Coordinates of C-alpha atoms in Angstrom, one line a residue:
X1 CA 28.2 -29.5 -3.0
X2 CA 27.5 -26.6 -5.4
X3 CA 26.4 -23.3 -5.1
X4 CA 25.9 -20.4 -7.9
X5 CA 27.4 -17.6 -6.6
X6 CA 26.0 -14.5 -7.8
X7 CA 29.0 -13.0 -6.6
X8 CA 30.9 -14.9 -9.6
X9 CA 28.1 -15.7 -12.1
X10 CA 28.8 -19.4 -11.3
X11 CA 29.2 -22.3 -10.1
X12 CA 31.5 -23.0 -7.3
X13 CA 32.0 -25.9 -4.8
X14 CA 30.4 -24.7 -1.4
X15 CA 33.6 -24.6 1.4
X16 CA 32.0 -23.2 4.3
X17 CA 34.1 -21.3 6.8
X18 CA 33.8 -23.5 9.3
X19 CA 33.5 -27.1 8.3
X20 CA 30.4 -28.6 9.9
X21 CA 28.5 -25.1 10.7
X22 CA 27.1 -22.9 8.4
X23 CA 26.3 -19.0 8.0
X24 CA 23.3 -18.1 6.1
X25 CA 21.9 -14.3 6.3
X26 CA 18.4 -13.6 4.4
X27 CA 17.0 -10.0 3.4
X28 CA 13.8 -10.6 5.0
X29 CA 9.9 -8.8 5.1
X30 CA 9.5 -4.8 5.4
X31 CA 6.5 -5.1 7.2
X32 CA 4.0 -2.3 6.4
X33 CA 1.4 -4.8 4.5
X34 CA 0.6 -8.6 4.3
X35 CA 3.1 -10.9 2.4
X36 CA 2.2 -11.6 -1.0
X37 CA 3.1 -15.0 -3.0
X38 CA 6.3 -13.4 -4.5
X39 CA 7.4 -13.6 -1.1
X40 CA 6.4 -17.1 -0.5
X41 CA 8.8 -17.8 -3.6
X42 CA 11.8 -17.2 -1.8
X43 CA 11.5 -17.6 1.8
X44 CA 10.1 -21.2 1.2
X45 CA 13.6 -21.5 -1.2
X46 CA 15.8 -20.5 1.1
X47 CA 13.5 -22.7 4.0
X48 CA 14.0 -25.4 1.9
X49 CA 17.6 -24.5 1.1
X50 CA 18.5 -24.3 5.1
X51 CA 16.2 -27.3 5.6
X52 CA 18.3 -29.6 3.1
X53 CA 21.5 -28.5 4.9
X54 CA 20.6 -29.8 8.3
X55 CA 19.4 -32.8 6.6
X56 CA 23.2 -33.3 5.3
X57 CA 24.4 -32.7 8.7
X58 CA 25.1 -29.2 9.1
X59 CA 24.6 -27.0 12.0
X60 CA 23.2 -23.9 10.3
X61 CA 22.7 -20.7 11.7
X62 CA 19.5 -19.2 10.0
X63 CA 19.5 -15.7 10.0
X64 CA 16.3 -13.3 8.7
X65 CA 15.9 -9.8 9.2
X66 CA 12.6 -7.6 10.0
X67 CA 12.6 -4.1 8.7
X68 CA 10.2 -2.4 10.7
X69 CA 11.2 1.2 10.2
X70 CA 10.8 2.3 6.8
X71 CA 9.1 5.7 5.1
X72 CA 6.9 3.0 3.4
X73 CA 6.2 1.8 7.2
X74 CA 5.7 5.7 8.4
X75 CA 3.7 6.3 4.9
X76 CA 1.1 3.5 5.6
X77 CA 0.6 4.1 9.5
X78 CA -0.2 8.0 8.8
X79 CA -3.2 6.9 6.1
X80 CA -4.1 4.2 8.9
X81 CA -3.8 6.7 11.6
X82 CA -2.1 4.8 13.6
X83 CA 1.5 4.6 15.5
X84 CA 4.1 2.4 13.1
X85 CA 4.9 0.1 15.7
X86 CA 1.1 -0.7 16.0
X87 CA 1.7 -1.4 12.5
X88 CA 4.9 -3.4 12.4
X89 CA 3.6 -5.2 14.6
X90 CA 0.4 -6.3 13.4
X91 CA 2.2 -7.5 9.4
X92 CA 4.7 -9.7 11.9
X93 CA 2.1 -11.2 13.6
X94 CA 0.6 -12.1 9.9
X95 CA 4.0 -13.0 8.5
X96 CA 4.4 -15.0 10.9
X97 CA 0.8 -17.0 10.2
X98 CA 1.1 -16.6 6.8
X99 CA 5.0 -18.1 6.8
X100 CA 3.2 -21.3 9.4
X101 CA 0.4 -21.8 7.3
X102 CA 3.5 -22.5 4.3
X103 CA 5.3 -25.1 6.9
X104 CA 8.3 -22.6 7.2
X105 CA 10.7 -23.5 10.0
X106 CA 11.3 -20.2 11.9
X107 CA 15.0 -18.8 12.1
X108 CA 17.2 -18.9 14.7
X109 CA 17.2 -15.1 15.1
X110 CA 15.2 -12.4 13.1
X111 CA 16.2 -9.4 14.4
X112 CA 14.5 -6.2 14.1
X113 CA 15.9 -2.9 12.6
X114 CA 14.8 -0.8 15.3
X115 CA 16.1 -2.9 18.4
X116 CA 19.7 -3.0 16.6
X117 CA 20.1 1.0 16.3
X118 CA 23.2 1.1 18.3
X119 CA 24.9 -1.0 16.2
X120 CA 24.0 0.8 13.3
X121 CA 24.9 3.8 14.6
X122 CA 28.3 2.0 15.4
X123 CA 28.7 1.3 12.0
X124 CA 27.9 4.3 10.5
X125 CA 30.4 6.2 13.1
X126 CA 33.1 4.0 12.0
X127 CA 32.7 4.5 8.0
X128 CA 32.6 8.1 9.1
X129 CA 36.2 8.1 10.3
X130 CA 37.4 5.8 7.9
X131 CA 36.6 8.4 5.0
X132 CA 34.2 6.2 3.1
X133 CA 31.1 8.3 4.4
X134 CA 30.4 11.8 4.9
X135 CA 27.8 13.9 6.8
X136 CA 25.6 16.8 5.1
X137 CA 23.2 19.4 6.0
X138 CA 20.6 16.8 4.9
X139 CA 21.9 12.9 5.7
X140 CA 24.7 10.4 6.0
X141 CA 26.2 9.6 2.8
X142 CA 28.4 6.6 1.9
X143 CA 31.1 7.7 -0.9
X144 CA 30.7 5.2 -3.2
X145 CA 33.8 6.1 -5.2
X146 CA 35.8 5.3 -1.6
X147 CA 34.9 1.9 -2.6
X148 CA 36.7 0.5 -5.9
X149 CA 35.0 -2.4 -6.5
X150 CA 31.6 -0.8 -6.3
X151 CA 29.4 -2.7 -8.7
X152 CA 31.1 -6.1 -8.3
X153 CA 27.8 -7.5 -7.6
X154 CA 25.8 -6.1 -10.0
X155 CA 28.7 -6.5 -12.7
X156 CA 28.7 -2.9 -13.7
X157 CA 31.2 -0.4 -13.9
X158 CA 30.1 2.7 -11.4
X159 CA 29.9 5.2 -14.7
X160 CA 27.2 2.1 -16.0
X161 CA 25.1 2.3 -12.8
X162 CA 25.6 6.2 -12.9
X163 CA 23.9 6.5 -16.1
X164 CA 21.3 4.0 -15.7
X165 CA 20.4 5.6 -12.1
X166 CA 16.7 6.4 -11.4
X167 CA 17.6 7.4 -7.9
X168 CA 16.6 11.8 -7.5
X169 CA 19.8 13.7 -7.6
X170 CA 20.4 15.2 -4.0
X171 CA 22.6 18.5 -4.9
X172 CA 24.9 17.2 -1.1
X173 CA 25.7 14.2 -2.9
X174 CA 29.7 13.4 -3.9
X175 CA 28.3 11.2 -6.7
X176 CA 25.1 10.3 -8.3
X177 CA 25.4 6.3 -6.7
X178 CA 25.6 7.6 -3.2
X179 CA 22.9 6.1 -0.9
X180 CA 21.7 7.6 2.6
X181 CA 23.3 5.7 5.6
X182 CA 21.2 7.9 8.2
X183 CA 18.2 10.4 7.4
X184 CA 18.2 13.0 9.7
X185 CA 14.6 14.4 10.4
X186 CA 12.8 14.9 13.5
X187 CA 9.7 13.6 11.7
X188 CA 8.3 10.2 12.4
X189 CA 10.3 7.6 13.7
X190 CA 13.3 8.7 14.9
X191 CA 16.6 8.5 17.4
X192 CA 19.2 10.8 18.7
X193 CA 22.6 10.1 16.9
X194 CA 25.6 12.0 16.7
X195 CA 24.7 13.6 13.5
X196 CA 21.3 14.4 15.1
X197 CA 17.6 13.0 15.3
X198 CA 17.0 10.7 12.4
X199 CA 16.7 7.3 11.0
X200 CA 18.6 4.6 9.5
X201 CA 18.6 4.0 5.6
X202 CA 17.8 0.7 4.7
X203 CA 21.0 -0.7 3.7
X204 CA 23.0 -0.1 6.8
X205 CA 20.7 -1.8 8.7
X206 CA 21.3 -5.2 7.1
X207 CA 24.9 -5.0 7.1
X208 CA 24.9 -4.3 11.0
X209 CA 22.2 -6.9 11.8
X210 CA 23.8 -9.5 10.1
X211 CA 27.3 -8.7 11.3
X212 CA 26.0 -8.5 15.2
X213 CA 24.9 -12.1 14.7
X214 CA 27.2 -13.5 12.1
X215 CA 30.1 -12.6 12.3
X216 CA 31.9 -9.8 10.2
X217 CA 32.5 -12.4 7.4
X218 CA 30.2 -15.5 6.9
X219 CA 28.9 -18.0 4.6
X220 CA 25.9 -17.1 2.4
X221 CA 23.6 -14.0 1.7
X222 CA 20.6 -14.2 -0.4
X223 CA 17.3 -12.7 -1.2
X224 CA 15.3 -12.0 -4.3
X225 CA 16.9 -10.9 -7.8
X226 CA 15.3 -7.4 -6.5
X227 CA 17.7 -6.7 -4.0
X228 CA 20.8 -7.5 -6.1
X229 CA 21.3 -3.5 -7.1
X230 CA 21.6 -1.4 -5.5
X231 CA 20.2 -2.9 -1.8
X232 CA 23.1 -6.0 -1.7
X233 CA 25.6 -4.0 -3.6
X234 CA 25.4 -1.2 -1.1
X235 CA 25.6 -3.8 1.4
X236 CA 29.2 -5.2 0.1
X237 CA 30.2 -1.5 -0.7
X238 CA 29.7 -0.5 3.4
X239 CA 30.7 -3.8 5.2
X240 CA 34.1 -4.4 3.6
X241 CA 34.8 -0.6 4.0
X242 CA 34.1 -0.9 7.7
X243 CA 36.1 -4.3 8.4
X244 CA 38.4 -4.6 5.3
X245 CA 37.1 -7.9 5.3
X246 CA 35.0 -10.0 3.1
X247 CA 31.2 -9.9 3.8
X248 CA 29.2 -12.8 2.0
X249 CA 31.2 -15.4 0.8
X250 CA 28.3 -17.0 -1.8
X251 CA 25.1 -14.6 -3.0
X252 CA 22.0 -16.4 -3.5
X253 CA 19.3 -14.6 -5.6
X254 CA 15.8 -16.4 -6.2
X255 CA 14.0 -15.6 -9.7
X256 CA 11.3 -13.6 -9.9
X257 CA 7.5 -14.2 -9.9
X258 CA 4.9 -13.3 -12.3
X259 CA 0.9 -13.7 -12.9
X260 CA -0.1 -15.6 -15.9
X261 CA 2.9 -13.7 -17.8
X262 CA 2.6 -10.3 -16.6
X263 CA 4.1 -8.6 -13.4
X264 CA 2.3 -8.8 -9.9
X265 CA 0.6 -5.1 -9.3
X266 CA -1.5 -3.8 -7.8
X267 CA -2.6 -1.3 -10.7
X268 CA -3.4 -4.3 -12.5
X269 CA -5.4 -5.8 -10.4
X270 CA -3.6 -9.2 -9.7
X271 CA -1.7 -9.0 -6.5
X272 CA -1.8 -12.2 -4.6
X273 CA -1.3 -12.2 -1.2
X274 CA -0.5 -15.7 0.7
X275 CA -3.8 -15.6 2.1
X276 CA -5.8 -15.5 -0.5
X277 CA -3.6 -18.2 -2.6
X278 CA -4.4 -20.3 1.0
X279 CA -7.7 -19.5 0.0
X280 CA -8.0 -21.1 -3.3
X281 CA -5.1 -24.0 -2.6
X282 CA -4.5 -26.3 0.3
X283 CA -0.4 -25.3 2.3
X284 CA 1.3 -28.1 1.0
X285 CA -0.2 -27.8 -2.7
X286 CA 1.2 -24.2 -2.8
X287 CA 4.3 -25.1 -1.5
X288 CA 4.9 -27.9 -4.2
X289 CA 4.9 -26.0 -6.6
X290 CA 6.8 -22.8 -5.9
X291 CA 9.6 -25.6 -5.1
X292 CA 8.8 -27.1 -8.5
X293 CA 10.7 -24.2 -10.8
X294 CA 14.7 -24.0 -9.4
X295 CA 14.9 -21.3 -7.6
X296 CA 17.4 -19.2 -9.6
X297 CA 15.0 -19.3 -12.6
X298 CA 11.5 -16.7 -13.3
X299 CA 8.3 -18.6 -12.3
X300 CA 4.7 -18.4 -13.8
X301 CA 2.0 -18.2 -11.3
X302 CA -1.4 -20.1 -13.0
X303 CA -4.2 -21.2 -11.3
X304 CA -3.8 -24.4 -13.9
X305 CA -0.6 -24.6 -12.8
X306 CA -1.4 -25.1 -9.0
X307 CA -4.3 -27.4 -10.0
X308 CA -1.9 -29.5 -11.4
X309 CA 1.0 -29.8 -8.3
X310 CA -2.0 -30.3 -6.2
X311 CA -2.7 -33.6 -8.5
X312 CA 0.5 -34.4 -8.8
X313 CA 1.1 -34.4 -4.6
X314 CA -2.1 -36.3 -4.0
X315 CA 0.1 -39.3 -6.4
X316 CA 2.8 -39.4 -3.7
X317 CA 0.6 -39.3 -1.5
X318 CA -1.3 -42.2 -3.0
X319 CA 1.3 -44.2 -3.1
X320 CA 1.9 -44.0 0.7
X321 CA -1.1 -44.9 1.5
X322 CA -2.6 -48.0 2.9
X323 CA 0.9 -49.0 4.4
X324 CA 1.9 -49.2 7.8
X325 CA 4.2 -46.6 8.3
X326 CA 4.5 -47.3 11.7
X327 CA 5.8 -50.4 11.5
X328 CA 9.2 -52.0 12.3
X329 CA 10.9 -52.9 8.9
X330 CA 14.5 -54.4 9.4
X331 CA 14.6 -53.7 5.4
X332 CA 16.8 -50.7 4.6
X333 CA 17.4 -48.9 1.4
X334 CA 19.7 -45.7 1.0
X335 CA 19.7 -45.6 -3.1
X336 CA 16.9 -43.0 -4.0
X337 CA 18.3 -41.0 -0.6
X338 CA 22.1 -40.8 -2.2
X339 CA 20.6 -39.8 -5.4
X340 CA 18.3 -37.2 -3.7
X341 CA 21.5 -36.0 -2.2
X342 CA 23.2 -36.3 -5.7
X343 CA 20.8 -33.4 -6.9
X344 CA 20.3 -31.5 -4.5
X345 CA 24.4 -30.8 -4.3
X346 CA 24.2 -29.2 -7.2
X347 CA 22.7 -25.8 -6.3
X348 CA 19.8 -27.0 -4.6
X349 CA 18.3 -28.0 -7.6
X350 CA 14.6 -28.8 -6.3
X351 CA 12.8 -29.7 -9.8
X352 CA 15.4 -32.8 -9.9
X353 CA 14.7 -33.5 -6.3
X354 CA 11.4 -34.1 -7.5
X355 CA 11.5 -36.5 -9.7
X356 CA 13.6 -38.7 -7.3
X357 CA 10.3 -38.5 -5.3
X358 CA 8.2 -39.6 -8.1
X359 CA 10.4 -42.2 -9.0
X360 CA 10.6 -43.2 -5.4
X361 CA 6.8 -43.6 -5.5
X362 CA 6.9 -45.7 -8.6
X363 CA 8.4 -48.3 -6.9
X364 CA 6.4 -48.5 -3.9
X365 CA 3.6 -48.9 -6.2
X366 CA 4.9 -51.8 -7.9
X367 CA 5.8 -53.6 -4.3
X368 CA 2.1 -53.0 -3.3
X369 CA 0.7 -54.2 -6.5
X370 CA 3.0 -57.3 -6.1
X371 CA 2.3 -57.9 -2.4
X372 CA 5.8 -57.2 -1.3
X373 CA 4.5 -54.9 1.4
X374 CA 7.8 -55.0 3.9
X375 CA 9.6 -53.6 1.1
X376 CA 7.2 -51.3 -0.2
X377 CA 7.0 -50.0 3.8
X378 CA 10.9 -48.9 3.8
X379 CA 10.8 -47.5 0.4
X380 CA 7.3 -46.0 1.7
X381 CA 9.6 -44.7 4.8
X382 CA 12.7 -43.4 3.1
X383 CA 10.1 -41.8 0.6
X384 CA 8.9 -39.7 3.7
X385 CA 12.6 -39.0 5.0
X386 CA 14.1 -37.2 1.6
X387 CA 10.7 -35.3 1.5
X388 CA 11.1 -33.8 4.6
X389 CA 14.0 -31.4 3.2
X390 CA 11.6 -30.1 1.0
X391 CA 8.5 -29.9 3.6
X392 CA 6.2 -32.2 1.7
X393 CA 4.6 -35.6 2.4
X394 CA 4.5 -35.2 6.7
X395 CA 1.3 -35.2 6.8
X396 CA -1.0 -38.8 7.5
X397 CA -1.3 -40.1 4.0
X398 CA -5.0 -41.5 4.5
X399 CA -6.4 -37.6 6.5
X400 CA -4.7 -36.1 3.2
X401 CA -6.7 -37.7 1.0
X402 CA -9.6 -37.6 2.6
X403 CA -9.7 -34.4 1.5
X404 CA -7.5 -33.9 -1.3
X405 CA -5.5 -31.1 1.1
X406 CA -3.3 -31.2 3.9
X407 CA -5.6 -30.2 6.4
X408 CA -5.0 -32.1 9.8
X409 CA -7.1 -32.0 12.6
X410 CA -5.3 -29.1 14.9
X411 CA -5.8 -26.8 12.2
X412 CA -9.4 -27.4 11.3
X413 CA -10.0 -27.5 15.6
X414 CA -8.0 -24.1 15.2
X415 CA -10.1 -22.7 12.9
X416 CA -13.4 -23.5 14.3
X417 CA -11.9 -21.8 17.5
X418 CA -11.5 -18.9 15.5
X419 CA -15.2 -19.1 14.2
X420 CA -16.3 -19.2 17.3
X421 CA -14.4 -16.2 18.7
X422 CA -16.4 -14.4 15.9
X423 CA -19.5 -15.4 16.3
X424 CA -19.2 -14.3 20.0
X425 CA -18.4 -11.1 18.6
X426 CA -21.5 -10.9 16.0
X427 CA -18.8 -11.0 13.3
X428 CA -21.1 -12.8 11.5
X429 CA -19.6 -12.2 7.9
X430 CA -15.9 -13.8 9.1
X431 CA -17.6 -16.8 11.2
X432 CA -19.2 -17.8 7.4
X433 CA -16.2 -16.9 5.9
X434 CA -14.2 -19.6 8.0
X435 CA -17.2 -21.9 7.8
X436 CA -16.6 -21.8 3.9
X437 CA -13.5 -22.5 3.7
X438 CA -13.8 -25.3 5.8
X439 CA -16.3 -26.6 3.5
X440 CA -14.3 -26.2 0.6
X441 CA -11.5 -28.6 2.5
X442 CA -14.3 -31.4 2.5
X443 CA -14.5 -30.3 6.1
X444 CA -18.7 -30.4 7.8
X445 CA -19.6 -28.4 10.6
X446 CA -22.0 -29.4 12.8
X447 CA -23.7 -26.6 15.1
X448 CA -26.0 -27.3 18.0
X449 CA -26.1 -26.4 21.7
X450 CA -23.7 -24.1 21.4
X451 CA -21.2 -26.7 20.4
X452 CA -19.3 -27.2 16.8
X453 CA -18.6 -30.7 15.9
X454 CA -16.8 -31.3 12.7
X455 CA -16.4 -34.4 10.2
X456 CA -14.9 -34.8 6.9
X457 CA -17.2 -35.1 4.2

């Protein structure tokens, strides 16, 4: 198996650390505002990525990270006028519904910036006494010049990322590339420390989480291209200061993603959050195609383009059904699984996954067409199986297309649950809204009595 390491600007053959387990630490939400589909871009690559290990038999510890104290955090909860944590909590609650409504397996531990501040503080103390940090009449500071392959990440010499700095000069700072390791204020969130009230920066709090549960060395780190410089370079810069140790063995960075050409903003009025993509596109629709660009490589959001994964998953699906998938088959057939495997090894390379799939489906056409229906059943089947990786085509082939989405019957009783919550409350505009949408999923509802029935249209 293969990995580009970011590290490295390569390729490299994956060697984890130990040899049937594996490490994996992802920068995960701030959480001051709802998850837009940027983000869906690379938590469902690294999902998928830590979904195709298991698959090849590794035991993988799945690491992702909340920040939840932030100034955006404290910024956003004084307009709202309410407390941050009131705050923090309500965007996890909706990263977390947005993340399900995606088919995201959850982590085996995301821990939270402000339950870990001990062992930031830790942290901190310790570059403190090593030299590599240095306390001011303002904040922490680490000394990036302590460090002498600052920049290794990033590629740049420190006198390249000195020049090309946008960060404000503090006048306490040693040099220009200096970051805060604790902010010292007695304003908003904050927590005695030995260099008085404050807060954590941001950086420090990912190289203590991911060390408490990790390990001071471990496999892979990744997150967006964003976070490369300075967040993940800053991140090197203090862990291997602290322990002497490597941090990350393999970086992982997923491309960026952009609106019919031009940047996502706000300002220019095409910011798409996850729920309203859900809004336009079924789950699984939206999930096949931000899997369908590698994820190392920019991605072009188009409603066109959407439109046309939606098409192209309603083929697989197609082709499934009509078969009994429950059925014994003693027919067996591992040669679109090995070369599934075969491109997937090489950096996760999901676009070539893909066309295994279609090939796969190909096939099972042909067997239907010529009657050969036990051996279109365990290609049907081990179809199904090398999906799974990717979290596509689990869903009852025949209530898919019923629809054209991949809307099962939990979800549309959920939602009609959640119509009828409003309604109780006279909340009369969200009870249509979820009766719309509904709709638009070929989905009927049926009032009378003070019951909802549903059928598919």
């Amino acid at each position: 198996m293969k990995i580009f390491n970011s590290l490295k600007s390569e390729k490299e053959d994956f060697i984890p650390l130990k040899e049937e387990e594996i490490s994996i630490y992802v920068c995960g939400m701030t959480v001051y505002d709802d998850c837009h589909i940027g983000h869906a871009r690379t938590f469902l690559s690294f999902d998928s990525i830590v979904r195709y290990l298991r698959f090849r038999g590794f035991k993988v510890n799945y690491i992702r990270n909340i920040t939840d104290v932030d100034d955006k955090i404290l910024k956003r909860s004084e307009e709202l006028n309410i407390e941050p944590s009131e705050l923090t909590q309500k965007y996890i609650e909706e990263m977390d519904n947005d993340f399900e409504s995606l088919s995201m397996i959850t982590p085996d531990l995301e821990p939270r910036a402000t339950e870990n501040i001990d062992s930031i503080i830790n942290l901190i103390s310790k570059l403190i006494e090593k030299g590599n940090a240095y306390v001011t009449d303002s904040d922490v500071f680490f000394d990036t010049a302590s460090y002498l392959e600052y920049g290794k990440l990033s590629n740049r010499k420190i006198e390249e990322l000195i020049s090309g700095s946008r960060v404000e000069v503090d006048p306490e700072k040693k040099n220009k590339t200096d970051f805060v390791l604790w902010k010292r204020t007695k304003e908003g969130l904050n927590w005695d420390s030995p260099w008085g009230p404050g807060r954590p920066g941001w950086h420090i709090e990912c190289s203590a989480m991911s060390m408490d549960a990790l390990g001071e060395t471990f496999d892979i780190h990744g997150g967006g291209l964003d976070l490369k410089f300075p967040h993940h370079e800053n991140e090197i810069a203090q862990s291997e200061c602290a322990t002497n140790k490597e941090f990350a063995r393999y970086w992982m960075h997923t491309g960026p993603l952009r609106i019919e050409d031009e940047k996502m903003s706000k300002s220019l009025g095409n910011y798409i959050t996850i729920k309203d993509a859900l809004r336009n596109f079924s789950s699984e629709a939206l999930r096949f195609f931000l899997l369908s660009t590698h994820y190392r490589n920019p991605i072009n959001f188009k409603e066109s383009s959407v439109k046309e994964a939606q098409v192209s998953l309603n083929k697989l699906y197609t082709s499934l059904a009509g078969l009994d998938l429950d059925k014994e088959i003693s027919l067996s057939t591992n040669e679109s699984k090995k070369e599934f495997m075969k491109v997937m090894d090489d950096d996760f390379n999901i676009p070539g996954s893909l066309a295994v799939l279609f090939n796969l489906s190909k096939e099972i056409n042909v067997k239907k067409d010529n009657g050969d229906i036990e051996e279109a059943i365990a290609l049907a089947k081990e179809l199904i199986d090398i999906a799974e990786p990717l979290g596509l085509l689990q869903q009852n082939p025949e209530d898919y297309l019923k629809t054209g989405v991949n809307v099962s019957s939990d979800e549309i009783d959920k939602m009609i649950a959640e119509r009828s919550t409003a309604r109780e409350k006279k909340d009369f505009k969200e009870a249509d809204r979820i009766r719309d949408e509904l709709q638009s999923l070929g989905v009927v509802l049926e009032d009378s009595n003070n019951n909802t029935t549903w059928r598919r249209a």
